[in-house]
Amino acid sequence: MYTVPQHRDATTREAARGERATEPTEPLTRYVQRAVRRVQTFDRRHPLLWDLHLTVFWTLAALIDADGGWRNVAREPDTPVPLVFVMSLGLSLPLLWRRGHPRAVLLAMAPFALVNAWSGAVLQAALLQLAVIFHIALRRPLRSLWWATALVVAPTVVAAVRHPQGSWDEDVIPVLTSVLLAAAIGVTVRTRRDYTEALEDRARRLERERDQQARLAAAAERTRIAREMHDIIGHNLSVITGLADGGRYAATKSPERAAQALDAISTTSRQALNELRRLLDVLREEDTAGPNPELTPQPTLTDLDQLLEGVRAAGLPVDMTVRGTPTIPPGRQLTVYRVIQEALTNTLKHAGPEATATITLSYADTGAVTATVTDTGRGGPPATDGGRGLPGMRERTSLYGGTLEAGPRPHPERGWRVHLHLPEESPQ
């Protein structure tokens, strides 16, 4: 059996004692705060039991004093003992209701305090009125302290007049100071309680607002993701559908055209997959600094040529006219691109065969931009199938304070017209 050397064991014990010695001791205030919290928790859970304990304690203390100790400070030691016991009970038993009805308790104790002062017994139980003063300051309007103070000090004045012992201020001032101290403690505790409740209420409201903001941000992010998914997948699937239809008709007559259509389908599918992967990469981005702009699927107006090539390959002839020089920021370029993309996608879906499309882009020197997309298809009323095409275009447009008009072209022209206008960007 392997035995640890004694010198190593001793060294280990010394190190352990050293670690315990260097551990920070818990401040005394922590123990006090913990004890206060336990008392408060017990008080909240069992208020009646706590009140009974305190009332019984002070009642026993008053009766013990009434058994003979009161004569040590009495100004009239010949006060009848039964009267002393009655006054002791009258000054202590009402404490049971001090929290719920402190003003009524003080009024109930007032006659016994007055008899105590008039008889000259000067029982120490009269000081229990200070506990009631504390609860009045803690739970009732502060204006109640005026008459409560007068009610407590009045018996002292009576005792000083009826049984003088030294100057009157030696009797009145200490009692008045005690009343003011009890009231000040009550006001302090009340202020602290109100402040704590205000902080807790504010914390709850901030937590609710934080949760609400998180829900709103999540909803906005879901809307953005749905819009991007619709623009990416919807457009490319529409192009693929057009290419597949064209390839099917060309398969029997021109195998070369069918092979070209399959190549275009393959290219368009890869582009859609790449854009979808970039979008999913953004969703998986965990960097606190935000998504990497290089991974964000944000085409610009320079990508319009590639977009038009794909649409033309799907069988939709498109002409584009550009007036002015594009000098708008990337965010506004993305909006223009997506609106044109969605308009062409709708043309591919609904315009029918033999349709053509025309795009007119106008850039102003002030930064405003206008885009008009028209086609010569069947036209018709707006779709009511709950699609996200038009709502997505309007959402993008509203982000920059622009306007979007979409509807059939006026008679006798046929087809559909989408008109986008983004005003001059307001200075920050």
PDB file of C-alpha atoms in Angstrom, residues 8-237:
ATOM      1  CA  ARG A   8       3.668  16.226   2.278  1.00  0.00           C
ATOM      2  CA  ASP A   9       0.465  15.759   4.285  1.00  0.00           C
ATOM      3  CA  ALA A  10       1.514  18.518   6.668  1.00  0.00           C
ATOM      4  CA  THR A  11       2.313  20.780   3.760  1.00  0.00           C
ATOM      5  CA  THR A  12      -1.147  20.126   2.312  1.00  0.00           C
ATOM      6  CA  ARG A  13      -2.821  21.015   5.616  1.00  0.00           C
ATOM      7  CA  GLU A  14      -0.814  24.220   5.902  1.00  0.00           C
ATOM      8  CA  ALA A  15      -1.784  25.207   2.350  1.00  0.00           C
ATOM      9  CA  ALA A  16      -5.445  24.530   3.084  1.00  0.00           C
ATOM     10  CA  ARG A  17      -5.299  26.675   6.220  1.00  0.00           C
ATOM     11  CA  GLY A  18      -3.596  29.412   4.212  1.00  0.00           C
ATOM     12  CA  GLU A  19      -6.329  29.319   1.586  1.00  0.00           C
ATOM     13  CA  ARG A  20      -9.017  29.557   4.247  1.00  0.00           C
ATOM     14  CA  ALA A  21      -7.180  32.449   5.845  1.00  0.00           C
ATOM     15  CA  THR A  22      -6.989  34.347   2.569  1.00  0.00           C
ATOM     16  CA  GLU A  23     -10.643  33.794   1.671  1.00  0.00           C
ATOM     17  CA  PRO A  24     -12.567  37.075   1.958  1.00  0.00           C
ATOM     18  CA  THR A  25     -14.857  37.122   4.971  1.00  0.00           C
ATOM     19  CA  GLU A  26     -18.474  38.003   4.402  1.00  0.00           C
ATOM     20  CA  PRO A  27     -19.290  41.491   5.721  1.00  0.00           C
ATOM     21  CA  LEU A  28     -21.454  41.744   8.800  1.00  0.00           C
ATOM     22  CA  THR A  29     -24.008  43.765   6.838  1.00  0.00           C
ATOM     23  CA  ARG A  30     -24.662  40.686   4.669  1.00  0.00           C
ATOM     24  CA  TYR A  31     -25.714  38.700   7.740  1.00  0.00           C
ATOM     25  CA  VAL A  32     -27.904  41.555   8.932  1.00  0.00           C
ATOM     26  CA  GLN A  33     -29.551  41.973   5.529  1.00  0.00           C
ATOM     27  CA  ARG A  34     -30.137  38.233   5.269  1.00  0.00           C
ATOM     28  CA  ALA A  35     -31.728  38.165   8.721  1.00  0.00           C
ATOM     29  CA  VAL A  36     -33.926  41.160   7.888  1.00  0.00           C
ATOM     30  CA  ARG A  37     -35.084  39.515   4.669  1.00  0.00           C
ATOM     31  CA  ARG A  38     -35.988  36.346   6.555  1.00  0.00           C
ATOM     32  CA  VAL A  39     -37.990  38.313   9.092  1.00  0.00           C
ATOM     33  CA  GLN A  40     -39.771  40.244   6.330  1.00  0.00           C
ATOM     34  CA  THR A  41     -40.549  37.045   4.447  1.00  0.00           C
ATOM     35  CA  PHE A  42     -41.988  35.451   7.582  1.00  0.00           C
ATOM     36  CA  ASP A  43     -43.970  38.615   8.259  1.00  0.00           C
ATOM     37  CA  ARG A  44     -45.480  38.630   4.753  1.00  0.00           C
ATOM     38  CA  ARG A  45     -46.435  34.962   4.960  1.00  0.00           C
ATOM     39  CA  HIS A  46     -47.803  34.986   8.531  1.00  0.00           C
ATOM     40  CA  PRO A  47     -48.781  38.567   9.451  1.00  0.00           C
ATOM     41  CA  LEU A  48     -51.300  37.588  12.137  1.00  0.00           C
ATOM     42  CA  LEU A  49     -48.897  35.178  13.808  1.00  0.00           C
ATOM     43  CA  TRP A  50     -46.188  37.841  13.860  1.00  0.00           C
ATOM     44  CA  ASP A  51     -48.578  40.432  15.323  1.00  0.00           C
ATOM     45  CA  LEU A  52     -49.708  37.978  17.995  1.00  0.00           C
ATOM     46  CA  HIS A  53     -46.127  37.286  19.017  1.00  0.00           C
ATOM     47  CA  LEU A  54     -45.293  40.985  19.340  1.00  0.00           C
ATOM     48  CA  THR A  55     -48.524  41.810  21.138  1.00  0.00           C
ATOM     49  CA  VAL A  56     -48.074  38.955  23.626  1.00  0.00           C
ATOM     50  CA  PHE A  57     -44.457  39.988  24.215  1.00  0.00           C
ATOM     51  CA  TRP A  58     -45.283  43.625  24.978  1.00  0.00           C
ATOM     52  CA  THR A  59     -48.352  42.692  27.006  1.00  0.00           C
ATOM     53  CA  LEU A  60     -46.280  40.381  29.223  1.00  0.00           C
ATOM     54  CA  ALA A  61     -43.626  43.086  29.574  1.00  0.00           C
ATOM     55  CA  ALA A  62     -46.311  45.622  30.599  1.00  0.00           C
ATOM     56  CA  LEU A  63     -47.834  43.198  33.133  1.00  0.00           C
ATOM     57  CA  ILE A  64     -44.428  42.391  34.602  1.00  0.00           C
ATOM     58  CA  ASP A  65     -43.825  46.120  35.049  1.00  0.00           C
ATOM     59  CA  ALA A  66     -47.294  46.477  36.595  1.00  0.00           C
ATOM     60  CA  ASP A  67     -46.421  43.815  39.162  1.00  0.00           C
ATOM     61  CA  GLY A  68     -44.404  46.381  41.100  1.00  0.00           C
ATOM     62  CA  GLY A  69     -41.586  47.780  39.023  1.00  0.00           C
ATOM     63  CA  TRP A  70     -43.696  50.774  37.953  1.00  0.00           C
ATOM     64  CA  ARG A  71     -43.351  52.280  41.443  1.00  0.00           C
ATOM     65  CA  ASN A  72     -39.651  52.972  40.798  1.00  0.00           C
ATOM     66  CA  VAL A  73     -40.507  55.817  38.432  1.00  0.00           C
ATOM     67  CA  ALA A  74     -44.082  56.573  39.507  1.00  0.00           C
ATOM     68  CA  ARG A  75     -44.999  60.045  40.696  1.00  0.00           C
ATOM     69  CA  GLU A  76     -47.895  58.622  42.705  1.00  0.00           C
ATOM     70  CA  PRO A  77     -46.869  55.206  44.078  1.00  0.00           C
ATOM     71  CA  ASP A  78     -50.268  54.800  45.806  1.00  0.00           C
ATOM     72  CA  THR A  79     -52.134  54.333  42.535  1.00  0.00           C
ATOM     73  CA  PRO A  80     -54.474  51.297  42.890  1.00  0.00           C
ATOM     74  CA  VAL A  81     -52.869  48.146  41.561  1.00  0.00           C
ATOM     75  CA  PRO A  82     -55.998  46.954  39.665  1.00  0.00           C
ATOM     76  CA  LEU A  83     -56.066  50.283  37.852  1.00  0.00           C
ATOM     77  CA  VAL A  84     -52.406  49.807  36.952  1.00  0.00           C
ATOM     78  CA  PHE A  85     -53.139  46.384  35.458  1.00  0.00           C
ATOM     79  CA  VAL A  86     -56.097  47.744  33.487  1.00  0.00           C
ATOM     80  CA  MET A  87     -53.987  50.594  32.126  1.00  0.00           C
ATOM     81  CA  SER A  88     -51.191  48.167  31.227  1.00  0.00           C
ATOM     82  CA  LEU A  89     -53.614  46.000  29.254  1.00  0.00           C
ATOM     83  CA  GLY A  90     -55.208  49.040  27.614  1.00  0.00           C
ATOM     84  CA  LEU A  91     -51.829  50.305  26.464  1.00  0.00           C
ATOM     85  CA  SER A  92     -50.559  46.963  25.111  1.00  0.00           C
ATOM     86  CA  LEU A  93     -53.407  44.785  23.783  1.00  0.00           C
ATOM     87  CA  PRO A  94     -54.490  47.243  21.028  1.00  0.00           C
ATOM     88  CA  LEU A  95     -51.066  46.725  19.391  1.00  0.00           C
ATOM     89  CA  LEU A  96     -52.551  43.638  17.701  1.00  0.00           C
ATOM     90  CA  TRP A  97     -54.342  45.945  15.215  1.00  0.00           C
ATOM     91  CA  ARG A  98     -51.603  48.560  14.902  1.00  0.00           C
ATOM     92  CA  ARG A  99     -50.833  47.808  11.214  1.00  0.00           C
ATOM     93  CA  GLY A 100     -54.333  47.644   9.833  1.00  0.00           C
ATOM     94  CA  HIS A 101     -55.873  50.455  11.919  1.00  0.00           C
ATOM     95  CA  PRO A 102     -53.086  52.510  13.524  1.00  0.00           C
ATOM     96  CA  ARG A 103     -55.193  55.655  14.015  1.00  0.00           C
ATOM     97  CA  ALA A 104     -58.001  53.730  15.681  1.00  0.00           C
ATOM     98  CA  VAL A 105     -55.464  51.968  17.911  1.00  0.00           C
ATOM     99  CA  LEU A 106     -53.958  55.302  18.991  1.00  0.00           C
ATOM    100  CA  LEU A 107     -57.421  56.652  19.800  1.00  0.00           C
ATOM    101  CA  ALA A 108     -58.162  53.501  21.816  1.00  0.00           C
ATOM    102  CA  MET A 109     -54.923  53.888  23.787  1.00  0.00           C
ATOM    103  CA  ALA A 110     -55.419  57.630  24.395  1.00  0.00           C
ATOM    104  CA  PRO A 111     -57.880  57.315  27.353  1.00  0.00           C
ATOM    105  CA  PHE A 112     -55.589  54.869  29.148  1.00  0.00           C
ATOM    106  CA  ALA A 113     -52.593  57.142  28.518  1.00  0.00           C
ATOM    107  CA  LEU A 114     -54.544  60.102  29.905  1.00  0.00           C
ATOM    108  CA  VAL A 115     -55.582  58.167  33.036  1.00  0.00           C
ATOM    109  CA  ASN A 116     -51.969  57.006  33.392  1.00  0.00           C
ATOM    110  CA  ALA A 117     -50.771  60.631  33.407  1.00  0.00           C
ATOM    111  CA  TRP A 118     -53.611  61.872  35.657  1.00  0.00           C
ATOM    112  CA  SER A 119     -53.100  59.123  38.240  1.00  0.00           C
ATOM    113  CA  GLY A 120     -49.348  59.700  38.403  1.00  0.00           C
ATOM    114  CA  ALA A 121     -48.487  56.033  37.750  1.00  0.00           C
ATOM    115  CA  VAL A 122     -46.481  57.034  34.675  1.00  0.00           C
ATOM    116  CA  LEU A 123     -46.348  53.473  33.324  1.00  0.00           C
ATOM    117  CA  GLN A 124     -43.620  52.679  30.833  1.00  0.00           C
ATOM    118  CA  ALA A 125     -46.262  50.936  28.700  1.00  0.00           C
ATOM    119  CA  ALA A 126     -47.293  54.386  27.487  1.00  0.00           C
ATOM    120  CA  LEU A 127     -44.175  54.329  25.322  1.00  0.00           C
ATOM    121  CA  LEU A 128     -45.867  51.673  23.181  1.00  0.00           C
ATOM    122  CA  GLN A 129     -47.712  54.537  21.532  1.00  0.00           C
ATOM    123  CA  LEU A 130     -44.469  55.248  19.690  1.00  0.00           C
ATOM    124  CA  ALA A 131     -44.911  51.983  17.767  1.00  0.00           C
ATOM    125  CA  VAL A 132     -48.326  53.208  16.660  1.00  0.00           C
ATOM    126  CA  ILE A 133     -46.811  56.568  15.634  1.00  0.00           C
ATOM    127  CA  PHE A 134     -44.331  54.616  13.494  1.00  0.00           C
ATOM    128  CA  HIS A 135     -47.128  52.753  11.698  1.00  0.00           C
ATOM    129  CA  ILE A 136     -49.113  55.945  11.133  1.00  0.00           C
ATOM    130  CA  ALA A 137     -46.067  57.512   9.474  1.00  0.00           C
ATOM    131  CA  LEU A 138     -45.516  54.301   7.508  1.00  0.00           C
ATOM    132  CA  ARG A 139     -49.049  53.605   6.268  1.00  0.00           C
ATOM    133  CA  ARG A 140     -51.239  56.688   6.578  1.00  0.00           C
ATOM    134  CA  PRO A 141     -51.180  60.237   5.161  1.00  0.00           C
ATOM    135  CA  LEU A 142     -48.466  62.294   6.790  1.00  0.00           C
ATOM    136  CA  ARG A 143     -50.955  64.959   7.866  1.00  0.00           C
ATOM    137  CA  SER A 144     -52.243  62.411  10.412  1.00  0.00           C
ATOM    138  CA  LEU A 145     -48.986  62.860  12.322  1.00  0.00           C
ATOM    139  CA  TRP A 146     -50.047  66.322  13.560  1.00  0.00           C
ATOM    140  CA  TRP A 147     -52.982  65.198  15.663  1.00  0.00           C
ATOM    141  CA  ALA A 148     -51.257  61.899  16.523  1.00  0.00           C
ATOM    142  CA  THR A 149     -48.308  63.801  17.974  1.00  0.00           C
ATOM    143  CA  ALA A 150     -50.646  66.048  19.945  1.00  0.00           C
ATOM    144  CA  LEU A 151     -52.519  62.988  21.235  1.00  0.00           C
ATOM    145  CA  VAL A 152     -49.313  61.399  22.537  1.00  0.00           C
ATOM    146  CA  VAL A 153     -47.779  64.554  24.017  1.00  0.00           C
ATOM    147  CA  ALA A 154     -50.987  65.763  25.736  1.00  0.00           C
ATOM    148  CA  PRO A 155     -50.843  63.172  28.602  1.00  0.00           C
ATOM    149  CA  THR A 156     -47.246  64.190  29.270  1.00  0.00           C
ATOM    150  CA  VAL A 157     -48.346  67.808  29.665  1.00  0.00           C
ATOM    151  CA  VAL A 158     -51.109  66.669  32.019  1.00  0.00           C
ATOM    152  CA  ALA A 159     -48.607  64.703  34.120  1.00  0.00           C
ATOM    153  CA  ALA A 160     -46.215  67.654  34.207  1.00  0.00           C
ATOM    154  CA  VAL A 161     -48.997  69.978  35.412  1.00  0.00           C
ATOM    155  CA  ARG A 162     -50.714  67.616  37.855  1.00  0.00           C
ATOM    156  CA  HIS A 163     -47.585  65.967  39.228  1.00  0.00           C
ATOM    157  CA  PRO A 164     -44.766  68.481  38.699  1.00  0.00           C
ATOM    158  CA  GLN A 165     -41.257  67.179  39.058  1.00  0.00           C
ATOM    159  CA  GLY A 166     -38.660  69.686  37.954  1.00  0.00           C
ATOM    160  CA  SER A 167     -39.299  71.989  34.999  1.00  0.00           C
ATOM    161  CA  TRP A 168     -42.022  71.091  32.481  1.00  0.00           C
ATOM    162  CA  ASP A 169     -39.609  70.974  29.559  1.00  0.00           C
ATOM    163  CA  GLU A 170     -37.771  68.063  31.209  1.00  0.00           C
ATOM    164  CA  ASP A 171     -41.009  66.074  30.879  1.00  0.00           C
ATOM    165  CA  VAL A 172     -42.310  67.254  27.507  1.00  0.00           C
ATOM    166  CA  ILE A 173     -39.165  67.614  25.381  1.00  0.00           C
ATOM    167  CA  PRO A 174     -37.950  63.978  25.715  1.00  0.00           C
ATOM    168  CA  VAL A 175     -41.406  62.629  24.830  1.00  0.00           C
ATOM    169  CA  LEU A 176     -41.757  65.039  21.899  1.00  0.00           C
ATOM    170  CA  THR A 177     -38.280  64.053  20.667  1.00  0.00           C
ATOM    171  CA  SER A 178     -39.196  60.367  20.895  1.00  0.00           C
ATOM    172  CA  VAL A 179     -42.386  60.943  18.899  1.00  0.00           C
ATOM    173  CA  LEU A 180     -40.506  62.860  16.214  1.00  0.00           C
ATOM    174  CA  LEU A 181     -37.858  60.128  16.048  1.00  0.00           C
ATOM    175  CA  ALA A 182     -40.493  57.394  15.644  1.00  0.00           C
ATOM    176  CA  ALA A 183     -42.226  59.433  12.937  1.00  0.00           C
ATOM    177  CA  ALA A 184     -38.907  60.064  11.167  1.00  0.00           C
ATOM    178  CA  ILE A 185     -38.104  56.344  11.169  1.00  0.00           C
ATOM    179  CA  GLY A 186     -41.544  55.586   9.758  1.00  0.00           C
ATOM    180  CA  VAL A 187     -41.169  58.191   7.021  1.00  0.00           C
ATOM    181  CA  THR A 188     -37.688  56.867   6.171  1.00  0.00           C
ATOM    182  CA  VAL A 189     -38.897  53.274   5.913  1.00  0.00           C
ATOM    183  CA  ARG A 190     -41.896  54.416   3.877  1.00  0.00           C
ATOM    184  CA  THR A 191     -39.697  56.396   1.495  1.00  0.00           C
ATOM    185  CA  ARG A 192     -37.351  53.464   1.097  1.00  0.00           C
ATOM    186  CA  ARG A 193     -40.261  51.097   0.467  1.00  0.00           C
ATOM    187  CA  ASP A 194     -41.846  53.410  -2.101  1.00  0.00           C
ATOM    188  CA  TYR A 195     -38.499  53.871  -3.821  1.00  0.00           C
ATOM    189  CA  THR A 196     -37.923  50.115  -3.948  1.00  0.00           C
ATOM    190  CA  GLU A 197     -41.425  49.509  -5.296  1.00  0.00           C
ATOM    191  CA  ALA A 198     -40.873  52.189  -7.930  1.00  0.00           C
ATOM    192  CA  LEU A 199     -37.605  50.540  -8.975  1.00  0.00           C
ATOM    193  CA  GLU A 200     -39.252  47.115  -9.133  1.00  0.00           C
ATOM    194  CA  ASP A 201     -42.154  48.510 -11.148  1.00  0.00           C
ATOM    195  CA  ARG A 202     -39.734  50.221 -13.502  1.00  0.00           C
ATOM    196  CA  ALA A 203     -37.750  47.011 -13.859  1.00  0.00           C
ATOM    197  CA  ARG A 204     -40.944  45.109 -14.685  1.00  0.00           C
ATOM    198  CA  ARG A 205     -41.972  47.722 -17.247  1.00  0.00           C
ATOM    199  CA  LEU A 206     -38.502  47.730 -18.790  1.00  0.00           C
ATOM    200  CA  GLU A 207     -38.586  43.945 -18.961  1.00  0.00           C
ATOM    201  CA  ARG A 208     -41.973  44.031 -20.668  1.00  0.00           C
ATOM    202  CA  GLU A 209     -40.740  46.697 -23.082  1.00  0.00           C
ATOM    203  CA  ARG A 210     -37.605  44.669 -23.763  1.00  0.00           C
ATOM    204  CA  ASP A 211     -39.677  41.572 -24.495  1.00  0.00           C
ATOM    205  CA  GLN A 212     -41.992  43.609 -26.689  1.00  0.00           C
ATOM    206  CA  GLN A 213     -39.068  45.116 -28.574  1.00  0.00           C
ATOM    207  CA  ALA A 214     -37.600  41.647 -29.009  1.00  0.00           C
ATOM    208  CA  ARG A 215     -40.905  40.377 -30.391  1.00  0.00           C
ATOM    209  CA  LEU A 216     -41.180  43.346 -32.736  1.00  0.00           C
ATOM    210  CA  ALA A 217     -37.591  42.878 -33.886  1.00  0.00           C
ATOM    211  CA  ALA A 218     -38.229  39.175 -34.436  1.00  0.00           C
ATOM    212  CA  ALA A 219     -41.384  39.938 -36.411  1.00  0.00           C
ATOM    213  CA  ALA A 220     -39.552  42.528 -38.526  1.00  0.00           C
ATOM    214  CA  GLU A 221     -36.720  40.067 -39.123  1.00  0.00           C
ATOM    215  CA  ARG A 222     -39.181  37.334 -40.109  1.00  0.00           C
ATOM    216  CA  THR A 223     -40.813  39.760 -42.545  1.00  0.00           C
ATOM    217  CA  ARG A 224     -37.438  40.708 -44.022  1.00  0.00           C
ATOM    218  CA  ILE A 225     -36.417  37.075 -44.373  1.00  0.00           C
ATOM    219  CA  ALA A 226     -39.753  36.155 -45.973  1.00  0.00           C
ATOM    220  CA  ARG A 227     -39.373  39.068 -48.390  1.00  0.00           C
ATOM    221  CA  GLU A 228     -35.845  38.044 -49.336  1.00  0.00           C
ATOM    222  CA  MET A 229     -36.840  34.381 -49.713  1.00  0.00           C
ATOM    223  CA  HIS A 230     -39.767  35.368 -51.913  1.00  0.00           C
ATOM    224  CA  ASP A 231     -37.626  37.610 -54.102  1.00  0.00           C
ATOM    225  CA  ILE A 232     -34.814  35.085 -54.459  1.00  0.00           C
ATOM    226  CA  ILE A 233     -36.728  31.838 -54.832  1.00  0.00           C
ATOM    227  CA  GLY A 234     -39.862  33.173 -56.516  1.00  0.00           C
ATOM    228  CA  HIS A 235     -38.021  34.922 -59.308  1.00  0.00           C
ATOM    229  CA  ASN A 236     -35.607  32.099 -60.041  1.00  0.00           C
ATOM    230  CA  LEU A 237     -38.338  29.468 -59.989  1.00  0.00           C
TER     231      LEU A 237
END
